[in-house]
XYZ file of C-alpha atoms in Angstrom:
707
model
C 95.709 -126.635 -47.341
C 95.127 -124.979 -43.448
C 92.263 -121.743 -44.110
C 90.302 -124.621 -46.364
C 90.898 -126.935 -43.100
C 89.938 -124.216 -40.852
C 86.523 -123.199 -42.669
C 86.002 -126.637 -42.988
C 85.302 -127.373 -39.761
C 83.874 -123.732 -38.261
C 81.037 -125.175 -40.832
C 80.129 -128.938 -39.880
C 80.874 -127.047 -36.218
C 78.121 -125.134 -36.866
C 75.450 -127.331 -38.242
C 75.737 -130.110 -35.576
C 77.957 -132.181 -38.331
C 81.317 -134.131 -36.598
C 84.238 -132.304 -35.756
C 86.780 -133.786 -37.882
C 87.693 -133.328 -41.788
C 88.879 -136.076 -43.740
C 90.779 -135.339 -47.175
C 88.557 -136.531 -49.328
C 86.027 -133.723 -47.418
C 88.938 -130.964 -48.108
C 89.278 -131.958 -51.194
C 85.325 -131.384 -51.848
C 85.713 -127.347 -50.042
C 88.489 -127.117 -52.430
C 86.796 -128.391 -55.466
C 84.517 -126.242 -54.310
C 86.036 -122.902 -54.037
C 87.550 -123.144 -57.132
C 84.332 -123.499 -59.630
C 82.962 -120.602 -56.403
C 86.059 -118.545 -57.957
C 88.422 -119.266 -54.353
C 85.656 -117.447 -52.729
C 86.347 -119.050 -49.153
C 83.207 -119.684 -46.974
C 83.102 -117.056 -44.136
C 82.690 -119.090 -40.899
C 83.578 -118.436 -37.543
C 86.079 -119.992 -35.326
C 85.518 -121.633 -31.737
C 84.510 -118.886 -28.984
C 87.303 -117.330 -26.900
C 86.961 -115.005 -23.687
C 86.294 -111.558 -25.437
C 89.288 -110.015 -24.299
C 92.028 -112.751 -24.535
C 93.241 -111.792 -28.933
C 91.948 -114.902 -30.323
C 91.501 -114.826 -34.482
C 88.074 -115.429 -35.648
C 86.689 -115.069 -39.235
C 84.776 -112.416 -38.883
C 83.821 -111.471 -35.260
C 86.077 -108.934 -33.397
C 85.706 -107.581 -29.661
C 84.937 -103.916 -29.585
C 84.784 -102.208 -26.891
C 81.668 -102.713 -25.293
C 82.145 -106.314 -25.023
C 79.959 -107.230 -27.864
C 80.385 -109.254 -30.462
C 79.401 -107.931 -34.547
C 79.574 -110.345 -37.610
C 81.253 -108.612 -41.121
C 76.804 -108.882 -42.195
C 76.497 -105.310 -38.769
C 74.859 -107.170 -36.117
C 72.906 -103.872 -36.022
C 71.641 -105.100 -39.276
C 68.059 -106.529 -39.848
C 69.417 -108.817 -42.889
C 65.568 -111.481 -42.530
C 68.578 -114.013 -42.870
C 70.951 -113.381 -40.080
C 73.222 -114.747 -37.461
C 72.998 -112.628 -33.636
C 75.752 -112.192 -31.976
C 76.052 -111.520 -27.132
C 77.651 -112.870 -23.955
C 77.453 -112.817 -20.312
C 80.039 -113.407 -18.246
C 78.705 -115.573 -15.019
C 78.875 -115.328 -11.448
C 81.709 -118.172 -11.349
C 83.613 -116.042 -13.600
C 83.241 -117.957 -16.924
C 81.607 -117.173 -20.414
C 78.547 -117.948 -22.227
C 78.126 -117.157 -25.608
C 75.375 -117.265 -27.949
C 74.933 -116.968 -31.350
C 70.809 -116.303 -32.782
C 69.567 -118.398 -36.295
C 66.865 -115.954 -38.375
C 65.683 -117.086 -41.454
C 62.990 -114.547 -42.919
C 62.854 -112.731 -40.219
C 62.114 -115.309 -37.558
C 63.950 -116.683 -35.201
C 65.204 -120.880 -35.751
C 67.590 -121.734 -33.090
C 70.037 -121.009 -31.255
C 73.486 -122.285 -29.810
C 74.633 -121.208 -26.146
C 79.077 -122.102 -25.618
C 80.046 -121.843 -22.268
C 83.754 -122.483 -21.286
C 85.557 -123.116 -17.681
C 87.914 -120.704 -17.166
C 90.691 -123.017 -17.362
C 89.305 -124.386 -20.843
C 89.467 -128.243 -19.510
C 85.266 -128.135 -20.445
C 82.959 -126.736 -22.680
C 79.581 -127.209 -23.023
C 77.188 -126.003 -25.733
C 73.584 -126.017 -26.121
C 70.853 -125.967 -28.786
C 68.092 -124.636 -28.498
C 64.868 -123.811 -30.849
C 62.894 -121.280 -32.585
C 60.927 -121.502 -28.110
C 64.112 -121.621 -26.556
C 63.841 -126.072 -26.317
C 66.440 -127.497 -25.738
C 67.847 -130.068 -28.231
C 70.737 -131.422 -27.518
C 73.153 -130.257 -25.447
C 76.733 -131.530 -25.920
C 79.557 -132.050 -22.517
C 83.230 -131.731 -24.017
C 86.138 -132.174 -21.538
C 89.955 -132.462 -22.039
C 92.907 -134.070 -19.576
C 96.401 -131.763 -19.242
C 99.193 -133.383 -18.279
C 102.130 -131.868 -16.802
C 103.451 -129.787 -19.712
C 99.675 -128.529 -20.008
C 99.342 -130.116 -23.108
C 96.323 -131.848 -23.671
C 96.106 -135.284 -23.391
C 92.936 -136.482 -23.868
C 89.276 -135.248 -25.613
C 86.073 -136.677 -23.989
C 82.626 -135.645 -25.127
C 78.944 -136.513 -24.362
C 76.102 -135.409 -26.131
C 72.352 -135.963 -25.386
C 68.647 -134.852 -26.719
C 66.839 -132.955 -24.969
C 65.302 -135.978 -22.506
C 68.363 -136.804 -21.438
C 69.127 -138.806 -23.779
C 71.853 -140.888 -25.176
C 73.307 -139.668 -28.404
C 76.981 -139.973 -28.715
C 79.940 -139.847 -26.586
C 83.365 -140.198 -27.445
C 86.721 -140.328 -26.510
C 89.976 -139.022 -29.147
C 93.276 -139.729 -26.785
C 96.070 -137.254 -28.220
C 99.467 -139.347 -27.970
C 103.721 -137.636 -28.045
C 104.225 -138.045 -31.689
C 101.369 -135.406 -32.270
C 98.717 -138.235 -33.918
C 95.145 -138.766 -32.688
C 92.381 -141.660 -31.963
C 88.784 -141.030 -31.558
C 86.969 -143.735 -31.207
C 82.600 -142.416 -31.193
C 80.049 -144.126 -30.138
C 76.471 -143.303 -31.726
C 72.882 -144.256 -30.067
C 69.276 -143.777 -31.132
C 67.024 -142.500 -28.774
C 66.249 -145.321 -27.181
C 69.190 -145.255 -26.125
C 70.736 -148.651 -27.543
C 74.135 -148.533 -29.832
C 73.762 -148.145 -33.539
C 77.532 -147.803 -34.103
C 80.890 -146.428 -33.796
C 83.939 -144.934 -36.609
C 87.411 -145.169 -34.955
C 89.893 -141.969 -36.241
C 93.029 -142.145 -36.818
C 94.596 -138.506 -37.754
C 98.016 -137.135 -38.500
C 99.648 -133.813 -38.701
C 95.500 -133.239 -38.201
C 94.224 -135.380 -41.043
C 92.209 -138.494 -40.897
C 94.117 -141.030 -42.106
C 92.033 -143.937 -41.134
C 88.207 -144.251 -40.080
C 87.508 -147.696 -39.657
C 82.758 -148.037 -39.104
C 81.191 -150.707 -36.857
C 78.115 -152.000 -35.988
C 76.290 -152.574 -32.708
C 78.411 -156.357 -32.324
C 82.014 -154.475 -33.425
C 82.228 -156.545 -36.777
C 83.744 -153.402 -39.303
C 81.536 -152.267 -41.833
C 83.421 -149.901 -43.118
C 87.174 -149.035 -43.924
C 88.065 -145.276 -45.576
C 91.993 -144.484 -45.789
C 93.709 -141.229 -46.753
C 97.164 -141.172 -47.864
C 98.783 -138.091 -48.845
C 102.238 -138.022 -51.595
C 104.061 -135.939 -53.753
C 104.166 -136.770 -57.277
C 107.464 -136.970 -59.636
C 106.867 -132.831 -61.127
C 106.285 -131.988 -57.109
C 102.459 -132.397 -57.411
C 100.856 -133.099 -54.072
C 98.335 -136.349 -54.524
C 95.494 -137.017 -51.997
C 94.170 -140.301 -52.191
C 91.007 -141.828 -50.411
C 89.988 -144.953 -50.593
C 86.304 -146.744 -49.028
C 86.460 -151.013 -48.776
C 84.118 -152.525 -47.547
C 83.761 -154.996 -44.221
C 85.113 -157.588 -46.322
C 88.329 -155.118 -47.412
C 87.427 -155.197 -50.938
C 87.861 -151.229 -52.841
C 84.038 -149.602 -53.098
C 85.640 -146.479 -54.214
C 88.407 -144.644 -54.431
C 88.962 -140.446 -55.228
C 92.301 -138.861 -55.768
C 92.983 -135.209 -55.390
C 95.938 -133.715 -57.447
C 96.833 -130.428 -56.511
C 99.484 -128.001 -58.244
C 100.375 -124.558 -58.222
C 98.039 -123.604 -61.368
C 95.702 -126.687 -61.519
C 93.140 -129.128 -59.329
C 91.925 -132.712 -60.230
C 89.801 -134.993 -58.841
C 89.061 -138.402 -59.837
C 86.274 -141.106 -58.899
C 86.583 -144.460 -59.454
C 84.391 -147.997 -58.396
C 86.123 -150.878 -56.942
C 87.219 -152.231 -60.844
C 88.411 -149.165 -61.495
C 86.224 -147.393 -63.953
C 85.873 -143.738 -63.440
C 82.008 -142.419 -62.204
C 83.346 -138.786 -61.855
C 85.926 -136.296 -63.308
C 87.309 -133.027 -62.452
C 89.710 -130.788 -63.860
C 90.645 -126.930 -63.490
C 93.304 -125.913 -65.358
C 95.418 -122.125 -65.089
C 96.461 -121.057 -67.958
C 98.872 -118.042 -68.813
C 99.779 -116.609 -72.897
C 102.759 -114.770 -73.201
C 100.824 -110.545 -73.324
C 100.101 -112.351 -69.579
C 96.272 -112.365 -70.105
C 94.956 -115.502 -67.807
C 92.673 -118.141 -68.526
C 91.149 -120.611 -65.856
C 88.605 -123.911 -66.942
C 86.963 -125.941 -64.622
C 85.491 -129.232 -65.302
C 83.556 -131.790 -63.993
C 82.879 -135.021 -67.008
C 80.687 -138.807 -65.762
C 82.159 -142.080 -66.223
C 81.704 -141.543 -70.126
C 83.473 -138.765 -70.384
C 80.467 -136.403 -70.770
C 80.743 -132.863 -69.810
C 78.486 -131.494 -66.716
C 79.372 -128.416 -65.852
C 81.883 -126.102 -67.510
C 83.223 -123.154 -66.280
C 85.275 -120.797 -68.543
C 86.788 -117.730 -66.739
C 89.166 -114.778 -68.509
C 91.635 -112.490 -67.562
C 93.799 -110.165 -69.257
C 97.252 -108.432 -67.846
C 96.032 -106.500 -65.478
C 93.915 -108.759 -63.417
C 90.547 -107.619 -65.160
C 87.182 -110.049 -66.070
C 87.390 -110.314 -69.967
C 84.159 -112.708 -70.054
C 83.325 -115.659 -69.118
C 81.106 -119.001 -69.857
C 79.296 -121.199 -67.471
C 78.028 -124.358 -68.495
C 76.142 -127.120 -67.407
C 74.895 -130.509 -67.876
C 70.727 -131.367 -66.572
C 68.972 -135.331 -67.450
C 65.471 -135.984 -66.617
C 63.787 -138.134 -65.252
C 63.296 -140.708 -69.132
C 67.651 -139.708 -69.514
C 67.008 -137.290 -71.700
C 69.440 -134.641 -71.431
C 70.296 -131.164 -71.952
C 73.148 -128.791 -72.389
C 72.959 -124.780 -71.428
C 76.046 -123.086 -71.845
C 75.568 -118.876 -71.729
C 78.902 -116.322 -72.548
C 79.433 -113.166 -71.014
C 81.992 -110.273 -71.268
C 83.784 -108.021 -68.773
C 80.631 -106.179 -67.680
C 78.870 -109.599 -67.025
C 76.547 -108.869 -70.257
C 75.539 -112.273 -71.828
C 76.803 -111.927 -75.503
C 76.032 -115.881 -76.394
C 74.563 -118.417 -75.277
C 73.417 -121.895 -77.128
C 71.409 -125.582 -75.633
C 71.612 -129.222 -76.767
C 69.249 -131.697 -76.507
C 69.405 -135.419 -76.399
C 67.403 -138.128 -76.357
C 69.136 -141.246 -73.826
C 70.499 -143.000 -76.024
C 72.048 -140.102 -77.161
C 70.613 -139.314 -80.475
C 70.899 -135.430 -81.240
C 66.786 -133.551 -80.968
C 67.854 -129.734 -81.414
C 70.660 -127.693 -80.326
C 69.502 -123.507 -79.914
C 72.358 -120.649 -80.466
C 71.950 -116.849 -78.686
C 73.843 -114.758 -80.285
C 72.930 -111.132 -78.380
C 73.734 -107.717 -79.909
C 75.420 -104.635 -78.444
C 72.234 -103.038 -79.809
C 70.271 -104.988 -77.656
C 68.938 -107.456 -80.793
C 69.238 -111.307 -80.762
C 69.911 -114.770 -83.310
C 68.174 -117.771 -82.629
C 69.389 -120.556 -84.215
C 67.374 -124.156 -83.815
C 68.750 -126.877 -85.710
C 66.004 -129.578 -85.684
C 66.518 -132.936 -86.372
C 64.579 -137.046 -87.381
C 63.751 -138.784 -84.995
C 67.586 -141.213 -85.779
C 69.375 -137.450 -85.247
C 69.642 -136.326 -88.952
C 69.410 -132.086 -89.363
C 66.576 -131.488 -91.496
C 67.150 -127.887 -91.508
C 68.286 -124.035 -89.424
C 65.749 -121.233 -88.219
C 67.329 -118.342 -87.272
C 64.682 -115.652 -85.556
C 66.278 -112.556 -85.476
C 64.365 -110.130 -82.393
C 64.198 -106.039 -81.682
C 65.856 -104.745 -78.570
C 61.742 -104.934 -77.619
C 62.308 -109.327 -77.761
C 59.482 -108.822 -80.898
C 60.733 -110.928 -84.362
C 62.212 -109.041 -87.216
C 63.159 -111.513 -89.014
C 63.873 -115.055 -89.795
C 65.303 -117.014 -91.819
C 64.570 -120.923 -93.360
C 67.386 -123.547 -93.963
C 68.129 -126.959 -95.351
C 70.474 -128.856 -94.033
C 73.784 -127.094 -95.813
C 73.694 -124.040 -94.542
C 71.657 -123.314 -97.564
C 68.530 -120.381 -97.360
C 65.903 -121.912 -98.929
C 63.216 -118.562 -97.340
C 63.083 -114.977 -95.494
C 60.705 -113.681 -93.789
C 60.892 -110.155 -92.823
C 58.580 -107.720 -90.228
C 58.285 -104.678 -89.160
C 56.074 -102.587 -86.338
C 54.819 -99.408 -86.305
C 52.617 -97.757 -84.055
C 51.294 -94.323 -84.838
C 51.419 -93.030 -81.005
C 47.273 -92.981 -81.057
C 47.263 -97.046 -79.539
C 47.191 -98.242 -83.493
C 49.521 -100.534 -84.489
C 50.722 -102.218 -87.974
C 52.175 -106.000 -88.329
C 54.063 -105.526 -91.809
C 54.902 -109.534 -92.432
C 57.303 -110.144 -95.710
C 58.044 -113.291 -97.012
C 60.654 -114.526 -100.335
C 62.523 -117.226 -101.878
C 65.777 -117.819 -102.333
C 66.765 -116.308 -104.859
C 65.329 -112.948 -103.023
C 62.078 -113.279 -104.023
C 58.862 -112.259 -102.958
C 56.397 -114.428 -101.918
C 53.689 -112.955 -99.877
C 53.059 -109.809 -97.844
C 50.941 -109.565 -95.311
C 49.805 -106.335 -93.385
C 48.126 -106.496 -90.500
C 46.546 -103.800 -88.593
C 45.190 -102.514 -85.486
C 43.826 -101.073 -82.552
C 44.314 -102.695 -78.899
C 41.844 -100.469 -76.800
C 39.361 -101.109 -79.340
C 40.012 -104.513 -80.373
C 39.921 -103.246 -84.419
C 42.270 -105.269 -86.621
C 42.284 -105.163 -89.923
C 44.367 -107.845 -92.425
C 45.758 -107.856 -95.864
C 48.284 -110.988 -97.394
C 48.967 -110.961 -100.698
C 51.228 -113.247 -103.267
C 53.410 -113.049 -105.527
C 50.762 -113.819 -108.332
C 48.322 -111.635 -107.064
C 45.968 -113.026 -105.203
C 45.125 -112.397 -102.059
C 43.498 -112.177 -98.801
C 41.094 -109.369 -96.144
C 40.468 -109.945 -93.137
C 38.412 -107.374 -90.877
C 37.350 -107.486 -87.204
C 35.524 -105.011 -85.195
C 35.776 -106.549 -81.513
C 33.250 -103.986 -79.991
C 30.216 -105.336 -82.283
C 31.620 -109.118 -81.863
C 31.718 -108.663 -85.572
C 34.311 -109.807 -88.832
C 34.420 -110.151 -92.052
C 36.683 -111.331 -94.920
C 37.649 -111.351 -98.984
C 38.805 -113.625 -100.820
C 41.203 -112.087 -103.782
C 42.127 -114.120 -106.865
C 44.082 -112.628 -109.857
C 43.207 -109.080 -109.748
C 45.610 -106.737 -108.185
C 43.417 -104.829 -106.235
C 40.132 -104.868 -104.876
C 37.722 -102.286 -102.474
C 35.514 -103.877 -100.340
C 32.185 -101.673 -99.343
C 29.376 -103.062 -97.740
C 30.142 -105.483 -95.533
C 28.609 -104.518 -92.593
C 27.046 -105.369 -89.126
C 23.874 -104.194 -90.487
C 24.153 -106.151 -93.507
C 24.941 -109.512 -91.708
C 21.432 -108.609 -88.562
C 19.759 -108.306 -92.117
C 20.211 -110.870 -93.981
C 20.239 -113.278 -90.599
C 17.287 -115.689 -88.855
C 15.520 -114.882 -86.403
C 17.724 -117.688 -84.305
C 20.935 -116.135 -84.908
C 19.715 -112.607 -83.990
C 18.606 -114.185 -81.276
C 22.493 -115.443 -81.304
C 23.531 -112.970 -81.391
C 22.642 -110.633 -78.710
C 22.934 -113.264 -76.404
C 26.590 -112.342 -76.916
C 27.820 -115.386 -79.950
C 29.774 -113.468 -83.189
C 29.016 -112.314 -86.542
C 30.368 -112.733 -89.520
C 30.302 -111.993 -93.543
C 32.968 -113.286 -96.609
C 32.706 -112.004 -99.345
C 34.512 -115.061 -101.926
C 35.397 -115.211 -105.368
C 36.282 -118.302 -108.265
C 37.412 -118.317 -110.730
C 35.569 -120.573 -113.531
C 38.130 -122.448 -116.092
C 34.935 -123.455 -118.359
C 32.303 -121.106 -118.061
C 28.991 -122.597 -118.470
C 26.787 -122.871 -121.867
C 23.869 -121.148 -120.571
C 26.148 -118.349 -118.355
C 28.732 -117.341 -121.583
C 24.954 -116.835 -124.002
C 23.479 -114.672 -121.557
C 26.642 -112.820 -121.224
C 26.862 -112.657 -125.339
C 23.327 -112.301 -125.705
C 22.440 -109.124 -123.437
C 26.310 -107.041 -125.121
C 24.665 -108.454 -128.677
C 21.186 -106.596 -127.322
C 23.079 -103.800 -126.653
C 24.774 -103.532 -129.950
C 28.046 -105.120 -128.729
C 30.318 -107.990 -130.435
C 32.260 -109.501 -127.680
C 35.888 -109.927 -128.044
C 36.839 -111.769 -125.020
C 35.460 -112.838 -121.746
C 36.567 -114.269 -117.961
C 34.117 -116.140 -115.914
C 33.691 -116.314 -112.161
C 31.682 -116.740 -109.561
C 31.734 -114.549 -106.817
C 29.432 -115.516 -103.269
C 28.853 -114.283 -100.388
C 28.657 -115.922 -96.985
C 27.099 -115.488 -92.955
C 28.442 -117.403 -90.228
C 27.654 -117.124 -86.780
C 29.371 -118.907 -83.729
C 29.762 -119.118 -79.832
C 32.176 -116.850 -79.677
C 35.340 -115.228 -81.749
C 38.063 -117.557 -81.479
C 34.860 -120.210 -82.664
C 35.054 -121.432 -86.635
C 31.311 -120.011 -87.883
C 28.502 -122.184 -89.113
C 28.249 -120.891 -92.865
C 24.904 -120.058 -95.176
C 24.911 -119.139 -99.004
C 23.355 -115.765 -98.778
C 23.114 -115.532 -103.163
C 20.391 -111.856 -102.018
C 21.133 -108.766 -100.330
C 18.295 -106.864 -101.037
C 18.385 -103.272 -101.132
C 21.904 -103.540 -99.182
C 23.929 -103.123 -102.084
C 28.097 -103.973 -102.408
C 30.406 -102.091 -103.829
C 34.195 -103.056 -104.494
C 36.777 -101.673 -107.187
C 38.246 -104.454 -109.412
C 41.728 -103.448 -111.341
C 42.151 -104.840 -114.273
C 44.723 -108.263 -114.313
C 47.552 -107.386 -116.246
C 47.742 -109.815 -119.991
C 43.837 -108.290 -119.649
C 45.172 -104.590 -120.752
C 45.433 -103.511 -123.961
C 48.563 -103.184 -124.662
C 48.365 -101.900 -128.882
C 47.968 -98.219 -129.769
C 45.963 -98.743 -132.580
C 42.822 -100.906 -130.752
C 40.319 -99.359 -128.306
C 39.799 -101.505 -125.961
C 36.715 -101.122 -123.909
C 35.511 -103.177 -120.713
C 31.664 -104.818 -119.610
C 31.142 -106.218 -116.073
C 28.017 -108.697 -116.501
C 25.887 -110.099 -113.369
C 24.443 -113.708 -114.917
C 21.776 -114.254 -112.067
C 18.187 -117.836 -111.877
C 18.974 -116.837 -115.830
C 19.024 -112.990 -116.618
C 22.889 -111.115 -117.147
C 22.703 -107.760 -116.579
C 25.471 -105.023 -117.512
C 26.401 -103.509 -114.076
C 29.406 -101.222 -115.183
C 32.156 -100.703 -118.206
C 35.021 -98.466 -118.995
C 37.759 -98.065 -120.618
C 40.900 -98.250 -117.938
C 42.512 -100.232 -115.380
C 39.952 -99.997 -113.055
C 35.558 -100.616 -113.219
C 33.801 -99.681 -110.005
C 31.055 -102.829 -109.377
C 27.718 -102.427 -107.007
C 25.896 -105.279 -106.648
C 23.377 -106.742 -103.989
C 22.810 -110.353 -105.746
C 25.782 -113.012 -106.781
C 25.665 -115.445 -108.868
C 28.607 -115.835 -111.777
C 30.306 -112.660 -113.119
C 32.644 -112.224 -116.313
C 34.440 -108.939 -116.861
C 34.419 -108.903 -120.833
C 35.516 -106.548 -123.404
C 35.093 -105.577 -127.225
C 38.048 -104.044 -128.950
C 37.872 -102.274 -132.414
C 40.778 -100.765 -134.822
C 40.619 -96.459 -133.657
C 39.084 -94.654 -136.630
C 36.525 -97.728 -137.053
C 33.144 -96.671 -136.660
C 30.970 -98.872 -135.658
C 30.141 -101.061 -138.211
C 32.719 -102.245 -138.795
C 32.320 -104.672 -135.691
C 32.276 -107.851 -136.775
C 35.401 -108.086 -139.333
C 36.863 -106.908 -136.479
C 35.562 -108.531 -134.519
C 36.301 -112.362 -135.514
C 40.104 -110.545 -135.555
C 40.295 -110.046 -131.935
C 38.563 -113.178 -130.870
C 41.180 -114.720 -130.627
C 43.196 -112.378 -129.367
C 41.084 -112.359 -126.268
C 40.314 -116.501 -126.303
C 44.892 -116.126 -126.402
C 43.313 -113.445 -122.432
C 40.940 -116.141 -121.283
C 43.868 -118.940 -121.453
C 45.656 -117.208 -119.088
C 44.039 -117.850 -115.997
C 43.844 -114.040 -115.033
C 40.183 -113.176 -113.567
C 38.468 -109.972 -113.406
C 38.055 -109.700 -109.539
C 40.640 -110.903 -107.403
C 40.177 -113.812 -105.774
C 42.032 -116.611 -103.266
C 43.863 -118.702 -104.891
C 40.385 -122.355 -105.314
C 38.917 -121.069 -102.135
C 36.375 -123.142 -100.192
C 36.256 -124.488 -96.889
C 40.023 -125.907 -96.467
C 41.611 -121.584 -96.992
C 37.597 -120.166 -95.072
C 39.254 -123.093 -91.897
C 42.446 -121.248 -92.263
C 42.296 -117.781 -91.882
C 39.624 -118.400 -88.907
C 42.450 -120.484 -87.214
C 44.520 -117.462 -87.833
C 42.042 -115.244 -85.980
C 42.777 -117.973 -83.167
C 46.482 -117.463 -83.453
C 46.030 -114.241 -83.363
C 44.344 -114.469 -79.425
C 41.105 -112.409 -79.996
C 39.124 -112.115 -77.764
C 36.725 -109.646 -76.783
C 38.813 -106.349 -76.718
C 42.084 -108.515 -75.808
C 44.567 -108.556 -79.200
C 48.304 -109.799 -79.022
C 50.199 -109.934 -82.530
C 53.877 -110.682 -83.013
C 55.967 -112.758 -81.270
C 58.105 -112.241 -78.248
C 61.548 -114.355 -77.750
C 62.837 -114.266 -74.142
C 66.149 -113.937 -73.185
C 65.920 -113.942 -69.821
C 66.773 -117.527 -68.908
C 69.149 -118.169 -66.430
C 72.351 -120.565 -65.637
């Protein structure tokens, strides 16, 4: 208690505060010390002559007559205090403190004490050595040499009276001090009369300029039945009504403070307790709560039996202007490594909005679990994101309100060492079945990117971007297992552009090509007839067929992040686009007694042409015209002559019809591609953040937040 009082007075004196410390002040300082791990403030006592053996905190006389702080006055700490003293001609000493912030002098303080100790003059100056305030303290001694009265007068740099005080020291050791304050014009503002017993202010009465009581503060110290020290501070208004009461209770291993208003309602409470288990391990918990019991601050520290810190938890609450409350906490191990952090958000009514918990692993990875709530505070779901030691997302698990897994996503990043990165993203359902795979390859130096996304049903989309050429193309696919597309080049895009579009590109706009395939559930009768007749012209009876539309679109946009304006292209002239089709599973021959031949036909402007044929599972096709296509097949029994086709063809037609009903197509297209899918893919480019040659992919989580 003495140490706390002494340090508190030094703190106050340095910063020009009142030269007394109340019980409330001591309690507050003690609470602060507890919250800071019982670290006392490294203050300084009043000066004495260098050789009179005074006891100071961090200032010791040396053989050279100089004084140094604990931080070493010779160091060049930008925020420092330098100490010096000089001996005056009349035998007095002047002690000097010079204060610096950021290496710049901000002011100084000089204290001169008479040789008999009866007078002390303190002068405060600004950075330019202009006097700000001068305080003269005078002491009166009795015959025994004891101080019986202390008087002080403070004036500003112009000599205007600021404060005067008179303190009478009684035989029983108690003190009565009256301090009177004045404004810059010398007009009396008010006064405070304080009575001290055993160094503690037991009563302070504040009066206005006319002598009317405006406030009274009393302090009592008692010992309760358990031997605890109870310090009570009560604040009254001018009419004697209780405005506020603070009760501080001290014991050997605990401390508590409870602040109540005039009606006894709790406004704030602080508790600090230390417990020791059977093995000698200690735990200290310091907690501050408001009047409703909400935790404002929390600190927990754990030690083993040897006194080593084994872990800490710190937390605090922030309330914004709208009354929304956010709680943050962080847990560390004994080495100071963060092992867990937590955040909770509630609105002004106390309704839960969001929760976030982060758990850190020893290898540097961490998992963030976010719980979302609706407007009524009902939990809507949980998302758990796992990040590697570099902060890159590797796994996301989505759960329902009961914690059941709904979806799992994994991410993997590979670096070839030459600036090209491959990002693989997999999505699984609740049962762990793969639903979608997206593989993105990027070169950060060139800005080139290729992305292929494939669903569980084989439907996929691919997108390729050339950063240097400001050109992007993508393929919408549906049903086939694989497609190798070539020919979607910048040269082709330029070839099908108008002169106006080419001028816009040369001025900095971006070009695009999009190859889209749509399955035709019901083929146009004219197209179906054209396909059948074309095969019959070649002596082939069609067993079954699937029809689909392949369309080519050119696009232009002001920049790569904008949605392009598209125009359909039906004829690319001499430039062809090539692709490899993998025949869908249910169209493949499963009967060893049957030979099956596939034909790819195109119907353009009413005319049908056979583009390719084959018996394998893959068929290569090239075309410069884009309209209706068909994949047809003809079956015949093994060893059957061509002259017998008609009868067998009739039998196999039924099988072919069944295959058509399956909804599979010969070319790979996205599900019902069109404006919605097209816009979605373009927005994906925007989200990936391609801008010129600067590309960013992936999610990185910042885990370095401080409390």
